[in-house]
Amino acid sequence: MLFNSYEFVLIYLPLVTAVFFLLGRRQWHELAITWLVLASLFFYGWWNPRYLILIVVSMVLNFWLGTLLSPGTGATAQPRVRKALLIVGVTANLASIAYFKYAGFVVETINRIAGTSLHLDPIVLPLAISFFTFQQIAYLVDVYRDEARESGPIRYALFVTFFPQLIAGPIVHHKEMLPQFRLSRIFRFDHRCMAIGSSIFVLGLFKKVVIADTFSGYAAPMFDAAQRGDAISFFEAWAGTLAYTFQLYFDFSGYSDMAIGLAAMFGIRLPLNFFSPYKAVNIVEFWRRWHITLSRFLRDYLYIPLGGSRRGPRRHYLNLFVTMLLGGLWHGAGWTFVAWGALHGLYLAANHLWHGVRRRLGLAPGRHAGSAIGRVAGVALTFLCVVVGWVFFRSQSFPAALTILAGMAGLNGFVLPDWYALRLDRFGPVSDWLIRLGWRFEKEVPHLGGLRQLTWLAIAAAIVWFAPNTHQLMRRWAPGLDPTGVAATRPHGIPIRWQPGTVWALLSVGLLLACLNAMDGTSEFLYYQF
């Protein structure tokens, strides 16, 4: 089931919240928790009921392993036994992802390299398998480290299946969520929590169905044309790539807002997963702001165990590269995702190298140090690097990605619709001058959306760089957890704050009506495929 569907907004959500608070009002807390688990499983099974078996079996096995891993439980109190159980648990979880997500990719790669004709029937990727599997791997490791304690099968099931974060994150920790599920206040309807949560949800829904889905119509034709082998000119390449850059931004930002808003309706605080990443002044800061909980998972359970920065500069850069390489592969079974991860690994290594050079020169690379011009330059360079990476992330093949990058570099020419020439010539013989430089004006440029697309790009840019994000808008109420401290950064942009009252209520209703009108054809969130 999609958050951006009539079934969810008009039927599922009102029914689930009403029954939950009705049970809670009668002090039937365990029954309310059970209801929320069943409702979350229904939410997951709406897509494909067959995969309910997979998530239930996964939960049962990981809960059982968690009980065995708990310190001091009989024979498993021995360190060697506990470590062996942890290895078995992590391996089993990774094996499930490997089979469903990467088996076909491995067979295809072997056939291409070895010239074999191995065959594997198509495997349908279970929804959210990467998210709920990583979440349970973190649980097993935390139990092994004595940082999490088993809380009973029903609450563990809610920790895994809680529908606001089940499909596309955030990847939450057991110790963040289980203490909240024990609080008696979450079972009491709170009008303020409902107002805050519903306002955040509507803002996220608007980002998705009005902004992100609009950009999808501009990005997809250009990337499809590149996949067909069409030559993509400079303006087509940049317009299509920027359209995808903002589509992905508002799609993921919208989902993250909706997840936090839905949880807030129940009085639950999920960790922040998205915090204005295009405002980052360097690539390190970008990864502190983009998919925050995945970055945290990769840091805590991969980068640090590999040695982090403790084994010298060379090993530090290698660990960064390997972590991002695997992070790219996590996003999808394809060499374009590997290339995207490798590219960001190189970006991070270069960024850390630059910081090292600055320290040797006695220049402290403070988070907000430098002039305003320096900040703008840092944001622009970081954004450019991220945009180049998105070309590989979105493209279906290497040739398509290279075609788009060639277009962005101007190697396929500069082509504009001929009506641009008429408008430019109002300022003199501008079109003649451009033609002498090699530009072309044609009747149709098929993958360029014209003035409407430029307007949407300008609106998106203004929101991204000058407006407060949702957490800053709601900062007085702190609706999301901030375990990494990213929200401590000084707000940049127009100082607007959400306040409970008539104005914001009317605005939320207006945005909701606009969303309902735009939901004539629902579209999946981009991160659903991961």
Short mmCIF file of C-alpha atoms in Angstrom, two decimals:
data_model
loop_
_atom_site.label_atom_id
_atom_site.label_comp_id
_atom_site.label_asym_id
_atom_site.label_seq_id
_atom_site.Cartn_x
_atom_site.Cartn_y
_atom_site.Cartn_z
CA MET A 1 0.00 0.00 0.00
CA LEU A 2 1.24 3.47 -0.85
CA PHE A 3 1.11 6.48 1.44
CA ASN A 4 0.06 8.49 -1.62
CA SER A 5 -3.09 6.49 -2.38
CA TYR A 6 -6.76 7.06 -1.66
CA GLU A 7 -6.97 3.70 0.12
CA PHE A 8 -4.30 4.73 2.59
CA VAL A 9 -5.31 8.36 3.20
CA LEU A 10 -9.08 7.93 3.32
CA ILE A 11 -9.56 4.41 4.70
CA TYR A 12 -6.50 2.69 6.17
CA LEU A 13 -5.02 5.53 8.22
CA PRO A 14 -8.27 6.74 9.85
CA LEU A 15 -9.30 3.16 10.66
CA VAL A 16 -5.94 2.13 12.13
CA THR A 17 -5.59 5.23 14.32
CA ALA A 18 -9.21 5.13 15.50
CA VAL A 19 -9.07 1.48 16.59
CA PHE A 20 -5.64 1.91 18.21
CA PHE A 21 -6.72 4.84 20.39
CA LEU A 22 -10.06 3.21 21.18
CA LEU A 23 -8.24 0.13 22.52
CA GLY A 24 -5.74 2.33 24.34
CA ARG A 25 -8.51 4.33 25.98
CA ARG A 26 -9.85 1.11 27.48
CA GLN A 27 -6.36 0.32 28.85
CA TRP A 28 -6.03 -2.66 26.51
CA HIS A 29 -2.43 -1.78 25.69
CA GLU A 30 -1.24 -5.19 24.60
CA LEU A 31 -4.26 -5.56 22.35
CA ALA A 32 -3.57 -2.09 20.87
CA ILE A 33 0.03 -3.10 20.13
CA THR A 34 -1.18 -6.35 18.58
CA TRP A 35 -3.66 -4.40 16.44
CA LEU A 36 -0.86 -2.13 15.21
CA VAL A 37 1.29 -5.15 14.31
CA LEU A 38 -1.55 -6.80 12.38
CA ALA A 39 -2.38 -3.53 10.64
CA SER A 40 1.29 -3.11 9.67
CA LEU A 41 1.44 -6.66 8.30
CA PHE A 42 -1.72 -5.94 6.29
CA PHE A 43 -0.07 -2.77 5.00
CA TYR A 44 2.97 -4.82 3.90
CA GLY A 45 0.92 -7.68 2.44
CA TRP A 46 -1.24 -5.33 0.36
CA TRP A 47 1.51 -5.36 -2.28
CA ASN A 48 2.01 -9.14 -2.39
CA PRO A 49 0.55 -11.37 0.37
CA ARG A 50 3.04 -14.15 -0.44
CA TYR A 51 5.92 -12.19 1.05
CA LEU A 52 4.20 -11.96 4.42
CA ILE A 53 5.68 -15.42 4.99
CA LEU A 54 9.19 -14.04 4.39
CA ILE A 55 8.93 -11.13 6.83
CA VAL A 56 7.22 -13.24 9.51
CA VAL A 57 9.83 -16.01 9.27
CA SER A 58 12.58 -13.38 9.33
CA MET A 59 11.13 -11.83 12.49
CA VAL A 60 10.69 -15.18 14.25
CA LEU A 61 14.24 -16.34 13.51
CA ASN A 62 15.86 -13.04 14.47
CA PHE A 63 13.82 -12.74 17.66
CA TRP A 64 14.84 -16.29 18.63
CA LEU A 65 18.50 -15.55 17.87
CA GLY A 66 18.19 -12.35 19.91
CA THR A 67 17.02 -14.29 22.94
CA LEU A 68 19.97 -16.69 22.57
CA LEU A 69 22.41 -13.82 22.19
CA SER A 70 21.26 -12.05 25.33
CA PRO A 71 24.10 -12.16 27.89
CA GLY A 72 23.86 -14.76 30.61
CA THR A 73 21.26 -17.06 29.00
CA GLY A 74 22.47 -20.55 29.84
CA ALA A 75 24.96 -22.18 27.50
CA THR A 76 25.03 -19.12 25.27
CA ALA A 77 26.67 -17.11 28.02
CA GLN A 78 29.98 -18.40 26.65
CA PRO A 79 31.60 -15.71 24.45
CA ARG A 80 32.56 -18.14 21.69
CA VAL A 81 29.02 -19.51 21.43
CA ARG A 82 27.50 -16.02 21.35
CA LYS A 83 29.94 -14.88 18.67
CA ALA A 84 29.19 -17.96 16.57
CA LEU A 85 25.46 -17.31 16.89
CA LEU A 86 25.95 -13.68 15.84
CA ILE A 87 27.89 -14.77 12.76
CA VAL A 88 25.19 -17.28 11.87
CA GLY A 89 22.46 -14.67 12.31
CA VAL A 90 24.17 -11.95 10.29
CA THR A 91 25.10 -14.44 7.56
CA ALA A 92 21.55 -15.76 7.31
CA ASN A 93 20.14 -12.24 7.01
CA LEU A 94 22.67 -11.25 4.36
CA ALA A 95 22.02 -14.52 2.50
CA SER A 96 18.32 -13.68 2.20
CA ILE A 97 19.17 -10.31 0.67
CA ALA A 98 21.80 -11.90 -1.57
CA TYR A 99 19.34 -14.42 -2.98
CA PHE A 100 16.41 -12.12 -3.64
CA LYS A 101 18.37 -9.03 -4.65
CA TYR A 102 21.61 -10.20 -6.22
CA ALA A 103 21.24 -13.79 -7.50
CA GLY A 104 20.06 -12.69 -10.94
CA PHE A 105 22.77 -10.01 -11.12
CA VAL A 106 25.49 -12.55 -10.25
CA VAL A 107 24.27 -15.08 -12.84
CA GLU A 108 24.07 -12.38 -15.52
CA THR A 109 27.60 -11.17 -14.68
CA ILE A 110 29.03 -14.71 -14.82
CA ASN A 111 27.38 -15.32 -18.18
CA ARG A 112 28.77 -12.09 -19.56
CA ILE A 113 32.33 -12.69 -18.33
CA ALA A 114 32.61 -16.45 -18.88
CA GLY A 115 30.40 -16.73 -21.93
CA THR A 116 28.18 -19.28 -20.17
CA SER A 117 24.42 -19.65 -20.48
CA LEU A 118 23.39 -20.18 -16.87
CA HIS A 119 19.70 -19.62 -16.32
CA LEU A 120 17.80 -18.41 -13.28
CA ASP A 121 14.09 -17.75 -13.31
CA PRO A 122 13.22 -14.11 -12.55
CA ILE A 123 13.03 -13.40 -8.81
CA VAL A 124 10.60 -10.74 -7.65
CA LEU A 125 12.31 -8.53 -5.07
CA PRO A 126 10.29 -8.53 -1.82
CA LEU A 127 9.27 -5.06 -0.79
CA ALA A 128 11.54 -3.40 1.82
CA ILE A 129 13.75 -6.48 2.29
CA SER A 130 16.90 -4.33 2.57
CA PHE A 131 15.35 -2.11 5.23
CA PHE A 132 13.83 -4.70 7.56
CA THR A 133 16.85 -7.00 7.17
CA PHE A 134 19.41 -4.29 7.99
CA GLN A 135 17.26 -3.24 10.93
CA GLN A 136 17.35 -6.78 12.33
CA ILE A 137 21.09 -7.15 11.70
CA ALA A 138 21.59 -4.02 13.80
CA TYR A 139 19.35 -5.55 16.47
CA LEU A 140 21.42 -8.75 16.64
CA VAL A 141 24.68 -6.81 16.87
CA ASP A 142 23.27 -4.50 19.55
CA VAL A 143 22.05 -7.47 21.61
CA TYR A 144 25.46 -9.09 21.27
CA ARG A 145 27.05 -5.84 22.53
CA ASP A 146 24.49 -5.71 25.36
CA GLU A 147 23.11 -2.44 23.98
CA ALA A 148 19.58 -3.79 23.42
CA ARG A 149 17.31 -6.11 25.38
CA GLU A 150 14.55 -8.42 24.18
CA SER A 151 11.08 -7.04 25.00
CA GLY A 152 8.65 -9.80 24.02
CA PRO A 153 7.60 -11.04 20.59
CA ILE A 154 4.73 -8.59 20.00
CA ARG A 155 6.75 -5.46 20.66
CA TYR A 156 9.66 -6.87 18.66
CA ALA A 157 7.27 -7.46 15.76
CA LEU A 158 6.11 -3.85 16.04
CA PHE A 159 9.75 -2.69 16.05
CA VAL A 160 10.24 -4.46 12.69
CA THR A 161 6.88 -3.86 11.02
CA PHE A 162 5.72 -0.43 12.29
CA PHE A 163 4.13 0.74 9.06
CA PRO A 164 5.38 4.37 8.95
CA GLN A 165 9.01 3.19 8.60
CA LEU A 166 8.56 -0.36 7.23
CA ILE A 167 8.92 0.19 3.49
CA ALA A 168 11.68 2.77 3.01
CA GLY A 169 13.08 3.55 6.42
CA PRO A 170 14.40 5.13 8.47
CA ILE A 171 16.51 2.19 9.63
CA VAL A 172 15.81 2.38 13.35
CA HIS A 173 17.59 0.91 16.36
CA HIS A 174 15.87 -1.30 18.89
CA LYS A 175 16.96 0.99 21.75
CA GLU A 176 15.38 4.00 20.01
CA MET A 177 11.95 2.48 19.46
CA LEU A 178 11.17 -0.12 22.16
CA PRO A 179 11.32 2.33 25.10
CA GLN A 180 8.74 4.47 23.30
CA PHE A 181 6.38 1.54 22.76
CA ARG A 182 6.38 0.98 26.55
CA LEU A 183 5.15 4.51 27.36
CA SER A 184 1.53 4.69 28.46
CA ARG A 185 1.05 8.13 26.88
CA ILE A 186 1.21 6.77 23.31
CA PHE A 187 -2.10 4.94 23.91
CA ARG A 188 -3.93 8.18 24.69
CA PHE A 189 -5.17 10.34 21.85
CA ASP A 190 -3.31 13.65 21.90
CA HIS A 191 -4.75 16.40 19.71
CA ARG A 192 -1.39 18.18 19.58
CA CYS A 193 0.45 15.05 18.39
CA MET A 194 -2.26 14.52 15.79
CA ALA A 195 -2.01 18.13 14.60
CA ILE A 196 1.80 18.00 14.36
CA GLY A 197 1.85 14.58 12.74
CA SER A 198 -0.89 15.30 10.21
CA SER A 199 0.72 18.62 9.22
CA ILE A 200 4.08 16.91 8.61
CA PHE A 201 2.36 14.09 6.71
CA VAL A 202 0.53 16.52 4.42
CA LEU A 203 3.74 18.47 3.71
CA GLY A 204 5.47 15.23 2.75
CA LEU A 205 2.52 14.11 0.63
CA PHE A 206 2.60 17.45 -1.22
CA LYS A 207 6.33 17.05 -1.90
CA LYS A 208 5.69 13.63 -3.40
CA VAL A 209 2.52 13.91 -5.48
CA VAL A 210 2.76 17.54 -6.59
CA ILE A 211 6.49 18.25 -6.88
CA ALA A 212 8.37 14.96 -7.27
CA ASP A 213 5.85 13.34 -9.61
CA THR A 214 5.85 16.46 -11.80
CA PHE A 215 9.63 16.18 -12.23
CA SER A 216 9.25 12.49 -13.10
CA GLY A 217 7.51 13.52 -16.31
CA TYR A 218 10.54 15.59 -17.32
CA ALA A 219 13.30 13.21 -16.23
CA ALA A 220 12.06 9.85 -17.53
CA PRO A 221 11.87 10.73 -21.27
CA MET A 222 15.46 11.97 -21.35
CA PHE A 223 16.87 8.94 -19.53
CA ASP A 224 14.79 6.60 -21.70
CA ALA A 225 16.11 8.31 -24.83
CA ALA A 226 19.70 7.87 -23.62
CA GLN A 227 19.00 4.18 -23.01
CA ARG A 228 17.78 3.87 -26.63
CA GLY A 229 21.05 5.38 -27.81
CA ASP A 230 19.73 8.80 -28.88
CA ALA A 231 22.21 11.68 -28.80
CA ILE A 232 21.35 14.01 -25.92
CA SER A 233 22.23 17.67 -26.37
CA PHE A 234 23.56 19.98 -23.66
CA PHE A 235 20.29 21.56 -22.53
CA GLU A 236 18.34 18.29 -22.76
CA ALA A 237 20.95 16.51 -20.63
CA TRP A 238 21.07 19.20 -17.94
CA ALA A 239 17.31 19.77 -17.84
CA GLY A 240 16.59 16.04 -17.55
CA THR A 241 19.33 15.38 -15.00
CA LEU A 242 18.31 18.32 -12.83
CA ALA A 243 14.70 17.17 -13.08
CA TYR A 244 15.73 13.77 -11.69
CA THR A 245 17.96 15.44 -9.09
CA PHE A 246 14.95 17.32 -7.71
CA GLN A 247 12.55 14.41 -8.25
CA LEU A 248 14.67 12.14 -6.05
CA TYR A 249 15.13 14.92 -3.48
CA PHE A 250 11.43 15.65 -3.05
CA ASP A 251 10.44 12.00 -3.37
CA PHE A 252 12.73 10.88 -0.55
CA SER A 253 12.18 14.04 1.50
CA GLY A 254 8.44 13.55 1.11
CA TYR A 255 8.58 9.93 2.25
CA SER A 256 10.78 10.84 5.22
CA ASP A 257 8.34 13.56 6.27
CA MET A 258 5.36 11.24 5.90
CA ALA A 259 7.07 8.53 7.99
CA ILE A 260 7.86 10.97 10.82
CA GLY A 261 4.39 12.54 10.58
CA LEU A 262 2.58 9.20 10.73
CA ALA A 263 4.64 8.08 13.73
CA ALA A 264 4.04 11.44 15.45
CA MET A 265 0.28 10.84 15.24
CA PHE A 266 0.85 7.92 17.62
CA GLY A 267 3.20 9.94 19.83
CA ILE A 268 6.23 8.06 18.46
CA ARG A 269 9.42 9.85 17.35
CA LEU A 270 11.35 8.30 14.46
CA PRO A 271 14.95 9.37 13.78
CA LEU A 272 15.58 11.99 11.13
CA ASN A 273 16.53 10.50 7.78
CA PHE A 274 16.76 13.58 5.55
CA PHE A 275 17.96 17.08 6.37
CA SER A 276 18.44 19.49 3.44
CA PRO A 277 21.36 17.55 1.87
CA TYR A 278 21.74 19.91 -1.11
CA LYS A 279 22.73 22.66 1.35
CA ALA A 280 25.83 20.66 2.28
CA VAL A 281 29.13 22.51 1.82
CA ASN A 282 31.08 19.28 1.17
CA ILE A 283 30.42 15.63 0.42
CA VAL A 284 31.05 14.53 4.02
CA GLU A 285 28.29 16.85 5.18
CA PHE A 286 26.07 15.63 2.32
CA TRP A 287 26.21 12.10 3.73
CA ARG A 288 25.40 13.43 7.20
CA ARG A 289 22.20 14.82 5.71
CA TRP A 290 21.17 12.27 3.03
CA HIS A 291 19.67 8.94 4.14
CA ILE A 292 21.01 9.63 7.61
CA THR A 293 20.13 6.27 9.15
CA LEU A 294 21.72 4.29 6.30
CA SER A 295 24.87 6.38 6.66
CA ARG A 296 24.82 5.66 10.39
CA PHE A 297 24.35 1.92 9.77
CA LEU A 298 27.23 1.77 7.26
CA ARG A 299 29.45 3.74 9.64
CA ASP A 300 28.67 1.71 12.78
CA TYR A 301 28.43 -1.78 11.28
CA LEU A 302 30.84 -1.64 8.34
CA TYR A 303 33.21 1.33 8.28
CA ILE A 304 34.23 1.20 11.97
CA PRO A 305 34.58 -2.62 12.07
CA LEU A 306 36.81 -2.34 8.99
CA GLY A 307 39.09 -0.10 11.03
CA GLY A 308 37.68 3.34 10.25
CA SER A 309 40.46 5.93 10.37
CA ARG A 310 42.48 4.16 13.07
CA ARG A 311 44.96 2.34 10.82
CA GLY A 312 46.62 5.12 8.92
CA PRO A 313 45.60 7.32 5.97
CA ARG A 314 45.78 4.64 3.25
CA ARG A 315 43.61 2.20 5.16
CA HIS A 316 41.26 5.07 6.04
CA TYR A 317 40.69 5.95 2.38
CA LEU A 318 40.33 2.28 1.45
CA ASN A 319 37.73 1.79 4.18
CA LEU A 320 35.78 4.80 2.94
CA PHE A 321 35.89 3.49 -0.61
CA VAL A 322 34.80 -0.04 0.32
CA THR A 323 31.99 1.24 2.53
CA MET A 324 30.54 3.44 -0.20
CA LEU A 325 31.06 0.72 -2.82
CA LEU A 326 28.91 -1.65 -0.76
CA GLY A 327 26.51 1.20 -0.04
CA GLY A 328 26.06 1.65 -3.77
CA LEU A 329 25.45 -2.08 -4.22
CA TRP A 330 22.88 -1.94 -1.39
CA HIS A 331 20.82 0.44 -3.52
CA GLY A 332 20.57 -1.92 -6.46
CA ALA A 333 21.95 -4.98 -8.22
CA GLY A 334 23.68 -3.27 -11.13
CA TRP A 335 27.07 -1.98 -12.14
CA THR A 336 25.72 1.56 -12.41
CA PHE A 337 24.97 1.46 -8.67
CA VAL A 338 28.47 0.11 -8.02
CA ALA A 339 29.88 2.99 -10.07
CA TRP A 340 27.77 5.47 -8.13
CA GLY A 341 29.03 4.07 -4.83
CA ALA A 342 32.64 4.03 -6.05
CA LEU A 343 32.31 7.63 -7.20
CA HIS A 344 31.09 8.73 -3.77
CA GLY A 345 33.89 6.71 -2.17
CA LEU A 346 36.37 8.72 -4.22
CA TYR A 347 34.55 11.95 -3.34
CA LEU A 348 34.77 11.17 0.39
CA ALA A 349 38.43 10.16 0.18
CA ALA A 350 39.24 13.40 -1.67
CA ASN A 351 37.28 15.44 0.87
CA HIS A 352 39.09 13.86 3.84
CA LEU A 353 42.42 14.32 2.05
CA TRP A 354 41.62 18.01 1.55
CA HIS A 355 40.74 18.41 5.23
CA GLY A 356 44.06 16.74 6.11
CA VAL A 357 45.95 19.20 3.91
CA ARG A 358 44.13 22.13 5.56
CA ARG A 359 45.04 20.86 9.02
CA ARG A 360 48.71 20.57 8.04
CA LEU A 361 48.57 24.16 6.82
CA GLY A 362 47.02 25.24 10.11
CA LEU A 363 43.64 26.02 8.55
CA ALA A 364 40.86 24.60 10.71
CA PRO A 365 38.12 23.23 8.41
CA GLY A 366 35.32 24.27 10.78
CA ARG A 367 31.85 23.23 9.80
CA HIS A 368 30.70 26.77 9.10
CA ALA A 369 34.10 28.39 8.65
CA GLY A 370 34.98 30.60 5.74
CA SER A 371 33.34 33.47 3.91
CA ALA A 372 29.88 33.52 2.42
CA ILE A 373 31.48 33.20 -1.03
CA GLY A 374 33.39 30.16 0.18
CA ARG A 375 30.18 28.54 1.46
CA VAL A 376 28.37 29.19 -1.80
CA ALA A 377 31.30 27.74 -3.75
CA GLY A 378 31.37 24.68 -1.50
CA VAL A 379 27.62 24.11 -1.88
CA ALA A 380 27.84 24.55 -5.68
CA LEU A 381 30.78 22.16 -6.06
CA THR A 382 29.16 19.55 -3.80
CA PHE A 383 25.89 19.81 -5.71
CA LEU A 384 27.69 19.40 -9.04
CA CYS A 385 29.44 16.25 -7.80
CA VAL A 386 26.16 14.84 -6.51
CA VAL A 387 24.38 15.57 -9.80
CA VAL A 388 27.07 13.73 -11.78
CA GLY A 389 26.63 10.78 -9.44
CA TRP A 390 22.85 10.76 -9.95
CA VAL A 391 23.42 10.17 -13.67
CA PHE A 392 24.85 6.72 -12.88
CA PHE A 393 22.28 6.15 -10.13
CA ARG A 394 19.33 6.71 -12.51
CA SER A 395 20.69 5.34 -15.80
CA GLN A 396 19.82 1.80 -16.82
CA SER A 397 23.26 1.12 -18.32
CA PHE A 398 26.77 2.52 -18.62
CA PRO A 399 26.35 3.57 -22.28
CA ALA A 400 23.24 5.56 -21.33
CA ALA A 401 25.06 7.26 -18.45
CA LEU A 402 28.03 8.14 -20.67
CA THR A 403 25.68 9.52 -23.34
CA ILE A 404 24.09 11.85 -20.77
CA LEU A 405 27.44 12.93 -19.34
CA ALA A 406 28.68 13.65 -22.86
CA GLY A 407 25.59 15.80 -23.40
CA MET A 408 26.17 17.64 -20.11
CA ALA A 409 29.74 18.37 -21.24
CA GLY A 410 28.46 19.84 -24.51
CA LEU A 411 29.92 17.09 -26.70
CA ASN A 412 26.57 16.49 -28.41
CA GLY A 413 25.97 20.12 -29.27
CA PHE A 414 23.81 22.98 -27.98
CA VAL A 415 20.24 22.83 -29.28
CA LEU A 416 17.27 25.01 -28.33
CA PRO A 417 13.71 25.30 -29.70
CA ASP A 418 13.46 27.98 -32.37
CA TRP A 419 11.07 30.09 -30.30
CA TYR A 420 14.06 30.86 -28.04
CA ALA A 421 15.70 32.60 -31.01
CA LEU A 422 12.73 34.95 -31.37
CA ARG A 423 12.88 35.92 -27.71
CA LEU A 424 16.67 36.31 -27.67
CA ASP A 425 16.60 38.53 -30.74
CA ARG A 426 14.64 41.12 -28.79
CA PHE A 427 18.02 42.05 -27.31
CA GLY A 428 19.80 42.18 -30.67
CA PRO A 429 21.13 39.57 -33.12
CA VAL A 430 21.83 37.14 -30.27
CA SER A 431 20.67 34.05 -32.17
CA ASP A 432 22.99 34.79 -35.12
CA TRP A 433 25.92 35.14 -32.73
CA LEU A 434 25.06 31.83 -31.04
CA ILE A 435 24.68 30.06 -34.40
CA ARG A 436 28.17 31.19 -35.36
CA LEU A 437 29.38 29.56 -32.10
CA GLY A 438 27.82 26.28 -33.23
CA TRP A 439 24.45 26.42 -31.46
CA ARG A 440 21.33 25.18 -33.28
CA PHE A 441 17.71 26.30 -33.13
CA GLU A 442 15.25 23.63 -34.20
CA LYS A 443 11.48 23.38 -34.38
CA GLU A 444 11.36 20.61 -31.80
CA VAL A 445 13.79 19.53 -29.10
CA PRO A 446 11.98 16.41 -27.91
CA HIS A 447 13.47 16.01 -24.43
CA LEU A 448 13.38 19.63 -23.30
CA GLY A 449 10.30 20.71 -21.39
CA GLY A 450 10.50 24.40 -22.22
CA LEU A 451 9.45 27.30 -20.01
CA ARG A 452 7.22 25.16 -17.77
CA GLN A 453 10.13 22.89 -16.88
CA LEU A 454 12.41 25.86 -16.22
CA THR A 455 9.76 27.32 -13.92
CA TRP A 456 9.50 24.10 -11.93
CA LEU A 457 13.30 23.87 -11.67
CA ALA A 458 13.45 27.46 -10.37
CA ILE A 459 10.71 26.76 -7.78
CA ALA A 460 12.46 23.59 -6.62
CA ALA A 461 15.81 25.37 -6.34
CA ALA A 462 14.25 28.15 -4.27
CA ILE A 463 12.69 25.61 -1.87
CA VAL A 464 15.84 23.51 -1.60
CA TRP A 465 18.29 26.34 -0.89
CA PHE A 466 16.22 29.11 0.70
CA ALA A 467 13.31 27.51 2.57
CA PRO A 468 13.56 25.77 5.95
CA ASN A 469 13.17 22.02 5.90
CA THR A 470 10.28 20.36 7.69
CA HIS A 471 12.21 19.67 10.89
CA GLN A 472 13.31 23.31 11.06
CA LEU A 473 9.72 24.37 10.38
CA MET A 474 8.57 22.21 13.32
CA ARG A 475 11.69 22.67 15.47
CA ARG A 476 9.78 23.96 18.50
CA TRP A 477 8.01 20.58 18.76
CA ALA A 478 11.00 18.32 17.85
CA PRO A 479 8.88 15.62 16.13
CA GLY A 480 11.90 13.51 15.12
CA LEU A 481 14.85 12.04 16.98
CA ASP A 482 18.25 13.52 16.13
CA PRO A 483 20.78 10.83 17.16
CA THR A 484 23.52 12.16 14.88
CA GLY A 485 23.12 15.83 15.87
CA VAL A 486 22.49 16.99 12.30
CA ALA A 487 19.60 19.28 13.34
CA ALA A 488 21.96 21.24 15.61
CA THR A 489 23.26 23.07 12.52
CA ARG A 490 22.22 26.68 12.30
CA PRO A 491 19.05 27.10 10.15
CA HIS A 492 19.57 28.81 6.81
CA GLY A 493 16.71 30.27 4.82
CA ILE A 494 13.47 32.10 5.43
CA PRO A 495 12.58 31.98 9.17
CA ILE A 496 9.15 30.33 9.17
CA ARG A 497 7.77 28.31 12.08
CA TRP A 498 4.76 26.03 12.33
CA GLN A 499 2.27 26.95 15.03
CA PRO A 500 -0.95 25.16 15.96
CA GLY A 501 -3.82 27.36 14.91
CA THR A 502 -6.28 28.33 12.20
CA VAL A 503 -3.75 29.54 9.62
CA TRP A 504 -1.70 26.36 9.53
CA ALA A 505 -4.83 24.21 9.75
CA LEU A 506 -6.30 25.90 6.66
CA LEU A 507 -2.96 25.63 4.87
CA SER A 508 -2.77 21.91 5.65
CA VAL A 509 -6.31 21.35 4.40
CA GLY A 510 -5.53 23.26 1.20
CA LEU A 511 -2.38 21.21 0.59
CA LEU A 512 -4.27 17.98 1.30
CA LEU A 513 -6.98 18.89 -1.22
CA ALA A 514 -4.30 19.67 -3.80
CA CYS A 515 -2.69 16.28 -3.10
CA LEU A 516 -5.99 14.40 -3.38
CA ASN A 517 -6.61 16.10 -6.71
CA ALA A 518 -3.13 15.14 -7.94
CA MET A 519 -3.45 11.49 -6.87
CA ASP A 520 -5.37 10.44 -9.99
CA GLY A 521 -2.58 7.98 -10.78
CA THR A 522 -0.46 6.89 -7.81
CA SER A 523 3.27 6.33 -8.25
CA GLU A 524 5.68 4.39 -6.07
CA PHE A 525 8.36 6.08 -4.05
CA LEU A 526 11.78 5.77 -5.69
CA TYR A 527 13.27 4.17 -2.58
CA TYR A 528 10.66 1.38 -2.68
CA GLN A 529 12.87 -0.39 -5.25
CA PHE A 530 15.74 -0.69 -2.76
#
